[in-house]
Amino acid sequence: MPSTVTPGRPAVLGGDKAVTLEPSKIEEANRWPIISDEEVAAVTEVLRSGELSLHQVTRALEDDYRSWLGVKHVVAYCNGTSAIVAALHGFGLQPGDEVIVPSATYWASVMPVLWSGAVPIFCELEPKQLGLDPEDVERKISPRTRAMVVVHLWGMPSKMEELTRIAKRHSLKILEDASHAHGAKWRGRLAGTLGDAAVFSLQSNKLAPAGEGGILATDDDNLHEHAVCLGHFERIISLQTPGRRFAGTGFGLKHRMAPLSAAVARVQFRHAHERNDRRNENILYLSERLERLGFNTFLPPRDVERVYFMFMVENVESRTGLPTDRLVAALRAEGCAVMLPRYPLLHQQPVFTEERFLEIARLRHLPRESLPTYRPDALPRTTAGNERLIQLPSFPNADRVLLDQYALAFQKVIAAASDIARASLEL
Ligand SMILES: Cc1ncc(COP(=O)(O)O)c(C=O)c1O
């Protein structure tokens, strides 16, 4: 936005809206996923083959990911959640083992830990990259800790140097939950290659969507064998390892990916990098303007190339002069599609905090005294940080007109912050 533009009276105090682009153009700017004739052709080919359960397109998708990531094994699952279940199973967790997890994430980063019989131990996020806080991880390690789930939240790689060092020192496995992080890099290395196993979700609003789908990537032969045995019974017969003897039963789950989804996933994968570039360009353009107004837009540190599954911004009230609820109300009045964070903190959810937790959460086989108490007021830094976040659109198709209108909206609101702070608003 040219610096000569004067912001004007904010819409929440009776001025004109900043976002005036026609609704159909806004919808187009934020449309996701982007589906074209390529997906239609790819799906039609699979449909016409009649091979709707097992089709070579799933193996082809696995090859795409294998050569992109440069890892030994890639297995496709029906969703990211089932890939996480498979990876944790592959770690060989025993009842009562502990797994360190974040709380500000989608439930699937954590709940499969319970299905493996292990105990999630929640840990604070560090405020810059929003991954597990290495210092709190150190504090939470016990003789029973076996693994950690490292979520590259919103597309920002976590502090891998510190986390890897801790994992090595304590012989812990790292599962990277790279569901938000297709194409992100740490020190030039792709997210998905930084731990013992990694998972990508291909759910519909992710960066390389399939509708439903999940990818498990690992260099570990043993983990691969176990993961195949758990969810891909039809593949067990072709294993060249002792696991082959389980071909008659598998281990009770059938989690393979549907070929129609794999067909979509292959097309989306081919376009993911150029589409990430477009998102990044748009979001960085707006971020630069919002940083000048006092917001923290989570710009990546020097050794990180981030991507944007979601565009989250931190409202630092001491700099912007507005509490987050007033800020959001004022931005909405300007026509901005801003929201409060999507993820309820997991450590505060009833599955952890209610009395009947042991039954609900499948840990009744463990002595009650060996289980942690999950207190909703634990993790004060994560809780406070979460409350300062606002979510903007990720502008996958936007042009400068819309971005400039958003920048103007923020500028108007911040310029009138003290009036908005005093005004009586319906929040
Ligand atoms: C961080 C994270 N982990 C795991 C998942 C689970 O993936 P899926 O929805 O494909 O099961 C998601 C999906 O939303 C996610 O956001």
Coordinates of C-alpha atoms and ligand atoms in Angstrom, one line a residue:
M1 CA 0.0 0.0 0.0
P2 CA 1.5 3.4 -0.9
S3 CA 2.5 5.2 2.3
T4 CA 0.6 8.3 1.2
V5 CA -2.8 6.7 1.8
T6 CA -4.4 7.9 5.0
P7 CA -6.2 5.2 6.8
G8 CA -9.6 6.8 7.4
R9 CA -12.2 6.1 10.0
P10 CA -12.5 2.4 10.9
A11 CA -15.7 0.6 9.8
V12 CA -16.3 -0.5 13.4
L13 CA -16.7 3.2 14.4
G14 CA -18.9 4.0 11.4
G15 CA -16.4 4.4 8.6
D16 CA -16.3 2.6 5.2
K17 CA -15.0 -0.9 4.9
A18 CA -11.5 -1.4 3.7
V19 CA -12.2 -4.7 1.9
T20 CA -14.4 -3.9 -1.1
L21 CA -13.4 -6.5 -3.6
E22 CA -16.5 -8.3 -5.0
P23 CA -17.3 -11.4 -3.0
S24 CA -16.9 -13.7 -6.0
K25 CA -13.3 -12.4 -6.5
I26 CA -12.6 -12.9 -2.8
E27 CA -13.9 -16.4 -3.0
E28 CA -11.6 -17.1 -6.0
A29 CA -8.6 -15.5 -4.2
N30 CA -9.1 -17.9 -1.3
R31 CA -10.4 -21.0 -3.1
W32 CA -8.7 -24.2 -2.0
P33 CA -8.1 -26.9 -3.2
I34 CA -7.5 -25.8 -6.8
I35 CA -9.1 -28.6 -8.9
S36 CA -8.7 -28.6 -12.7
D37 CA -9.3 -31.0 -15.6
E38 CA -6.0 -32.7 -14.7
E39 CA -7.6 -34.2 -11.5
V40 CA -10.8 -35.1 -13.5
A41 CA -8.7 -37.0 -16.1
A42 CA -6.6 -38.8 -13.4
V43 CA -9.7 -39.9 -11.5
T44 CA -11.5 -40.9 -14.6
E45 CA -8.6 -43.1 -15.7
V46 CA -8.7 -45.0 -12.3
L47 CA -12.5 -45.2 -12.5
R48 CA -12.4 -46.6 -16.0
S49 CA -9.9 -49.2 -15.0
G50 CA -12.4 -50.7 -12.5
E51 CA -9.5 -51.2 -10.0
L52 CA -11.0 -49.1 -7.2
S53 CA -9.4 -50.8 -4.3
L54 CA -5.9 -51.7 -5.4
H55 CA -4.4 -49.7 -8.3
Q56 CA -0.8 -48.9 -9.2
V57 CA -1.6 -45.2 -8.8
T58 CA -1.1 -45.6 -5.0
R59 CA 2.4 -47.1 -5.6
A60 CA 3.1 -44.3 -8.0
L61 CA 2.2 -41.7 -5.4
E62 CA 4.5 -43.4 -2.9
D63 CA 7.3 -43.3 -5.5
D64 CA 6.6 -39.6 -6.0
Y65 CA 7.1 -38.9 -2.3
R66 CA 10.0 -41.3 -2.0
S67 CA 12.1 -39.6 -4.7
W68 CA 11.1 -36.1 -3.5
L69 CA 12.0 -36.8 0.1
G70 CA 14.9 -39.1 -0.7
V71 CA 13.9 -41.7 1.9
K72 CA 13.9 -45.5 1.8
H73 CA 10.2 -46.2 2.5
V74 CA 7.0 -44.4 1.8
V75 CA 3.6 -45.9 2.6
A76 CA 0.2 -44.3 1.7
Y77 CA -2.7 -44.5 4.2
C78 CA -6.3 -43.6 4.1
N79 CA -5.6 -40.4 6.1
G80 CA -2.8 -38.8 8.1
T81 CA -4.3 -40.0 11.4
S82 CA -3.9 -43.7 10.3
A83 CA -0.3 -42.9 9.2
I84 CA 0.4 -41.6 12.7
V85 CA -1.1 -44.7 14.2
A86 CA 1.1 -46.8 12.0
A87 CA 4.3 -44.8 12.8
L88 CA 3.7 -45.1 16.6
H89 CA 3.0 -48.8 16.2
G90 CA 6.3 -49.0 14.3
F91 CA 8.1 -47.4 17.2
G92 CA 7.2 -50.5 19.2
L93 CA 5.8 -48.5 22.2
Q94 CA 4.9 -50.5 25.3
P95 CA 2.1 -49.9 27.7
G96 CA 3.0 -47.1 30.0
D97 CA 5.8 -45.6 27.7
E98 CA 5.6 -41.9 27.5
V99 CA 5.5 -39.8 24.4
I100 CA 6.1 -36.0 24.5
V101 CA 3.5 -34.1 22.5
P102 CA 2.4 -30.5 22.0
S103 CA -1.1 -29.4 23.1
A104 CA -1.7 -26.7 20.4
T105 CA -2.2 -29.0 17.5
Y106 CA -4.9 -31.1 15.7
W107 CA -6.0 -34.0 18.0
A108 CA -4.5 -36.6 15.6
S109 CA -0.9 -35.6 16.6
V110 CA -1.8 -36.9 20.1
M111 CA -4.7 -39.2 20.3
P112 CA -3.1 -42.1 18.4
V113 CA -0.5 -42.2 21.3
L114 CA -3.4 -43.6 23.5
W115 CA -4.2 -46.3 20.9
S116 CA -0.6 -47.4 21.2
G117 CA -1.1 -47.9 25.0
A118 CA 1.3 -45.1 25.7
V119 CA 0.9 -41.9 27.8
P120 CA 0.9 -38.5 26.2
I121 CA 3.0 -35.9 28.1
F122 CA 2.1 -32.4 27.1
C123 CA 4.8 -29.9 26.7
E124 CA 4.9 -26.1 26.1
L125 CA 5.4 -24.6 22.7
E126 CA 8.3 -22.2 22.2
P127 CA 7.1 -18.8 21.0
K128 CA 9.1 -18.2 17.8
Q129 CA 8.6 -21.4 15.7
L130 CA 5.6 -22.7 17.7
G131 CA 7.2 -26.2 18.0
L132 CA 7.9 -28.2 21.1
D133 CA 9.9 -26.0 23.5
P134 CA 13.3 -27.9 23.9
E135 CA 13.7 -26.7 27.5
D136 CA 10.3 -27.9 28.5
V137 CA 10.9 -31.2 26.7
E138 CA 14.0 -31.7 28.9
R139 CA 12.0 -31.0 32.0
K140 CA 9.3 -33.5 31.0
I141 CA 11.6 -36.4 30.2
S142 CA 11.3 -39.4 32.6
P143 CA 12.8 -42.9 32.6
R144 CA 9.6 -44.0 30.7
T145 CA 9.9 -41.4 27.8
R146 CA 10.4 -43.2 24.5
A147 CA 9.4 -40.7 21.8
M148 CA 8.2 -37.2 20.9
V149 CA 5.8 -36.0 18.3
V150 CA 7.3 -32.9 16.6
V151 CA 4.6 -30.9 14.8
H152 CA 5.7 -28.3 12.3
L153 CA 2.8 -26.2 13.2
W154 CA 1.1 -24.1 10.4
G155 CA 4.1 -25.0 8.1
M156 CA 6.9 -23.7 10.3
P157 CA 9.6 -26.3 11.1
S158 CA 10.3 -26.8 14.8
K159 CA 13.6 -26.3 16.5
M160 CA 15.2 -29.4 15.1
E161 CA 18.8 -28.9 16.2
E162 CA 17.8 -28.8 19.9
L163 CA 15.1 -31.4 19.6
T164 CA 17.4 -33.8 17.8
R165 CA 20.1 -33.3 20.3
I166 CA 17.7 -34.1 23.2
A167 CA 16.4 -37.2 21.3
K168 CA 19.9 -38.5 20.8
R169 CA 20.9 -37.9 24.4
H170 CA 17.9 -39.8 25.8
S171 CA 17.5 -42.4 23.0
L172 CA 14.1 -41.0 22.0
K173 CA 12.4 -41.5 18.6
I174 CA 11.1 -38.5 16.8
L175 CA 7.9 -38.7 14.8
E176 CA 7.6 -35.6 12.6
D177 CA 4.0 -34.6 12.1
A178 CA 4.6 -32.7 8.8
S179 CA 0.9 -32.5 8.0
H180 CA 1.1 -28.8 7.6
A181 CA 4.6 -28.6 6.2
H182 CA 4.8 -30.0 2.6
G183 CA 7.9 -28.4 1.2
A184 CA 9.2 -26.6 4.3
K185 CA 12.9 -26.9 5.0
W186 CA 15.3 -26.8 7.9
R187 CA 18.9 -26.1 6.9
G188 CA 18.0 -27.1 3.4
R189 CA 16.6 -30.4 4.4
L190 CA 12.9 -31.2 3.8
A191 CA 10.4 -31.5 6.7
G192 CA 9.6 -35.2 6.6
T193 CA 13.2 -36.2 6.6
L194 CA 14.3 -34.8 10.0
G195 CA 13.2 -37.6 12.4
D196 CA 12.8 -41.4 12.6
A197 CA 9.5 -41.3 10.8
A198 CA 7.3 -38.6 9.3
V199 CA 3.7 -38.2 8.4
F200 CA 1.9 -35.9 6.0
S201 CA -1.8 -35.4 5.9
L202 CA -3.4 -35.1 2.4
Q203 CA -6.8 -34.0 3.8
S204 CA -8.6 -31.5 1.7
N205 CA -7.3 -28.2 3.0
K206 CA -3.7 -29.3 3.3
L207 CA -0.9 -28.1 0.9
A208 CA -1.0 -31.2 -1.3
P209 CA -4.5 -32.5 -0.8
A210 CA -6.1 -35.7 -1.9
G211 CA -9.5 -35.4 -0.2
E212 CA -8.4 -38.0 2.3
G213 CA -5.0 -39.5 2.5
G214 CA -1.8 -39.8 4.6
I215 CA 1.8 -40.5 3.8
L216 CA 4.3 -42.2 6.1
A217 CA 8.0 -41.8 5.3
T218 CA 10.9 -43.5 7.0
D219 CA 14.4 -44.9 6.4
D220 CA 13.8 -47.5 9.1
D221 CA 13.2 -51.0 7.7
N222 CA 11.8 -52.4 11.0
L223 CA 9.4 -49.5 11.4
H224 CA 8.3 -50.0 7.8
E225 CA 7.6 -53.7 8.3
H226 CA 5.5 -53.0 11.3
A227 CA 3.6 -50.2 9.7
V228 CA 2.8 -52.3 6.7
C229 CA 1.7 -55.2 8.9
L230 CA -0.7 -52.9 10.8
G231 CA -2.6 -51.3 8.1
H232 CA -1.8 -52.9 4.7
F233 CA -2.5 -56.5 5.0
E234 CA -2.5 -57.1 1.2
R235 CA 1.2 -56.1 1.1
I236 CA 2.4 -58.3 3.9
I237 CA 2.8 -61.3 1.6
S238 CA 5.4 -59.4 -0.5
L239 CA 7.6 -58.4 2.5
Q240 CA 11.0 -60.0 2.4
T241 CA 11.1 -60.0 6.2
P242 CA 9.8 -62.3 9.0
G243 CA 6.7 -60.1 9.2
R244 CA 5.5 -62.0 6.1
R245 CA 4.1 -64.7 8.3
F246 CA 1.3 -62.4 9.3
A247 CA -0.1 -62.2 5.8
G248 CA -3.2 -64.2 6.8
T249 CA -4.4 -61.7 9.4
G250 CA -2.4 -58.5 9.5
F251 CA -2.8 -56.7 12.8
G252 CA -6.4 -55.8 12.7
L253 CA -6.6 -52.5 10.8
K254 CA -7.2 -51.8 7.1
H255 CA -5.9 -48.3 6.4
R256 CA -4.8 -48.3 2.8
M257 CA -5.4 -45.3 0.6
A258 CA -8.2 -45.3 -1.9
P259 CA -6.8 -45.1 -5.5
L260 CA -9.2 -42.3 -6.4
S261 CA -7.7 -40.2 -3.7
A262 CA -4.2 -41.2 -4.8
A263 CA -5.0 -40.1 -8.3
V264 CA -5.9 -36.6 -7.0
A265 CA -2.9 -36.6 -4.7
R266 CA -0.5 -37.2 -7.6
V267 CA -1.8 -34.2 -9.5
Q268 CA -1.8 -32.0 -6.5
F269 CA 1.7 -33.1 -5.5
R270 CA 3.0 -32.0 -9.0
H271 CA 1.6 -28.5 -8.4
A272 CA 2.3 -28.1 -4.7
H273 CA 5.6 -26.4 -5.0
E274 CA 4.5 -23.6 -7.4
R275 CA 1.3 -23.2 -5.3
N276 CA 3.4 -22.9 -2.1
D277 CA 5.5 -20.2 -3.8
R278 CA 2.4 -18.2 -4.6
R279 CA 1.0 -18.5 -1.1
N280 CA 4.4 -17.5 0.3
E281 CA 4.8 -14.5 -1.9
N282 CA 1.3 -13.2 -1.0
I283 CA 1.7 -13.9 2.7
L284 CA 5.2 -12.4 2.9
Y285 CA 3.9 -9.3 1.1
L286 CA 1.2 -8.8 3.7
S287 CA 3.4 -9.9 6.6
E288 CA 5.9 -7.1 5.9
R289 CA 3.1 -4.6 6.3
L290 CA 1.7 -6.2 9.4
E291 CA 5.1 -6.4 11.1
R292 CA 5.4 -2.7 10.6
L293 CA 2.2 -2.2 12.5
G294 CA 3.5 -4.3 15.5
F295 CA 2.2 -7.8 14.7
N296 CA 4.3 -10.9 14.9
T297 CA 3.7 -12.8 11.7
F298 CA 6.1 -15.7 12.4
L299 CA 8.7 -14.9 9.8
P300 CA 11.0 -17.8 9.6
P301 CA 14.5 -17.7 11.1
R302 CA 17.5 -17.8 8.8
D303 CA 17.9 -21.6 8.8
V304 CA 14.3 -22.3 8.0
E305 CA 12.2 -22.1 4.8
R306 CA 8.6 -22.1 6.0
V307 CA 5.4 -22.8 4.1
Y308 CA 1.9 -21.6 5.1
F309 CA -0.8 -24.2 5.7
M310 CA -2.4 -21.4 7.7
F311 CA -1.5 -17.8 8.1
M312 CA -1.5 -17.1 11.8
V313 CA -0.5 -13.7 13.3
E314 CA 0.2 -12.8 16.9
N315 CA -1.4 -9.8 18.3
V316 CA 1.1 -8.2 20.7
E317 CA -1.2 -6.0 22.6
S318 CA 1.5 -3.8 24.0
R319 CA 2.4 -2.9 20.4
T320 CA -1.0 -2.8 18.7
G321 CA -2.9 -1.2 21.6
L322 CA -5.9 -3.6 21.2
P323 CA -7.0 -6.8 22.9
T324 CA -7.4 -9.6 20.5
D325 CA -11.2 -9.8 20.7
R326 CA -11.6 -6.1 19.8
L327 CA -9.0 -6.4 17.1
V328 CA -10.9 -9.3 15.5
A329 CA -14.2 -7.5 15.8
A330 CA -12.8 -4.4 14.2
L331 CA -11.1 -6.3 11.4
R332 CA -14.2 -8.2 10.6
A333 CA -16.1 -5.0 10.4
E334 CA -13.6 -3.9 7.7
G335 CA -14.6 -7.1 5.8
C336 CA -11.5 -9.2 6.7
A337 CA -12.1 -12.9 7.1
V338 CA -10.1 -13.2 10.3
M339 CA -10.8 -15.9 12.9
L340 CA -9.6 -17.0 16.3
P341 CA -7.4 -20.1 16.4
R342 CA -8.8 -23.4 15.2
Y343 CA -7.3 -25.8 17.6
P344 CA -8.7 -26.1 21.2
L345 CA -5.8 -26.9 23.4
L346 CA -5.7 -30.7 23.8
H347 CA -4.5 -30.8 27.4
Q348 CA -7.8 -29.0 28.4
Q349 CA -10.1 -31.4 26.6
P350 CA -12.4 -33.7 28.7
V351 CA -10.8 -36.8 27.3
F352 CA -7.8 -35.8 29.4
T353 CA -9.3 -33.9 32.3
E354 CA -12.5 -35.8 33.2
E355 CA -12.6 -38.3 36.0
R356 CA -13.5 -41.2 33.7
F357 CA -10.3 -40.5 31.6
L358 CA -8.9 -43.9 32.2
E359 CA -11.8 -45.6 30.5
I360 CA -12.3 -43.1 27.8
A361 CA -8.7 -42.8 26.9
R362 CA -7.9 -46.5 26.8
L363 CA -5.3 -46.4 29.5
R364 CA -7.2 -48.6 32.0
H365 CA -4.5 -51.2 31.8
L366 CA -2.1 -48.8 33.5
P367 CA -2.0 -48.3 37.3
R368 CA -3.7 -45.0 38.0
E369 CA -0.8 -43.8 40.1
S370 CA 1.5 -44.1 37.1
L371 CA -0.6 -41.7 35.0
P372 CA -0.1 -37.9 35.0
T373 CA -2.8 -35.5 36.1
Y374 CA -3.9 -33.5 33.2
R375 CA -4.6 -30.0 34.5
P376 CA -6.3 -27.5 32.3
D377 CA -4.2 -24.7 33.8
A378 CA -0.9 -26.4 32.9
L379 CA 1.1 -25.0 30.0
P380 CA 0.5 -21.3 30.7
R381 CA 2.8 -20.0 27.9
T382 CA 1.1 -22.2 25.3
T383 CA -2.3 -21.0 26.5
A384 CA -1.4 -17.3 26.6
G385 CA 0.3 -17.6 23.1
N386 CA -2.8 -19.3 21.7
E387 CA -5.1 -16.5 22.9
R388 CA -3.0 -13.9 21.1
L389 CA -3.3 -15.7 17.7
I390 CA -5.6 -14.6 14.9
Q391 CA -6.0 -16.5 11.7
L392 CA -6.1 -14.8 8.3
P393 CA -6.9 -16.4 5.0
S394 CA -3.8 -17.9 3.3
F395 CA -4.5 -16.2 0.0
P396 CA -3.6 -19.1 -2.3
N397 CA -4.8 -17.2 -5.4
A398 CA -5.0 -13.6 -4.2
D399 CA -3.6 -10.6 -6.1
R400 CA -2.2 -7.4 -4.7
V401 CA -5.7 -5.7 -4.8
L402 CA -7.0 -7.9 -2.0
L403 CA -3.7 -7.9 -0.1
D404 CA -3.6 -4.1 -0.1
Q405 CA -7.2 -4.0 1.1
Y406 CA -6.3 -6.2 4.0
A407 CA -3.2 -4.1 4.8
L408 CA -5.4 -1.0 4.8
A409 CA -7.9 -2.6 7.1
F410 CA -5.2 -3.4 9.6
Q411 CA -3.7 0.1 9.2
K412 CA -7.1 1.7 9.9
V413 CA -7.8 -0.4 12.9
I414 CA -4.3 0.2 14.5
A415 CA -4.4 3.9 13.7
A416 CA -7.7 4.1 15.7
A417 CA -6.7 1.6 18.3
S418 CA -7.3 3.9 21.3
D419 CA -10.7 4.9 20.1
I420 CA -11.6 1.2 19.4
A421 CA -10.3 0.2 22.8
R422 CA -12.7 2.7 24.5
A423 CA -15.7 2.2 22.3
S424 CA -18.6 0.1 23.4
L425 CA -18.6 -2.9 20.9
E426 CA -20.7 -6.0 20.6
L427 CA -18.0 -8.7 21.0
Ligands
LIG1 C1 -1.2 -31.4 12.6 C2 -2.0 -32.5 12.0 N1 -1.7 -33.8 12.3 C3 -2.4 -34.8 11.8 C4 -3.6 -34.6 11.0 C5 -4.4 -35.7 10.6 O1 -4.5 -35.9 9.3 P1 -5.9 -36.4 8.6 O2 -6.9 -35.3 8.8 O3 -5.4 -36.6 7.2 O4 -6.2 -37.7 9.3 C6 -3.9 -33.3 10.7 C7 -5.1 -33.0 9.9 O5 -5.9 -32.2 9.9 C8 -3.2 -32.2 11.3 O6 -3.5 -30.9 11.1

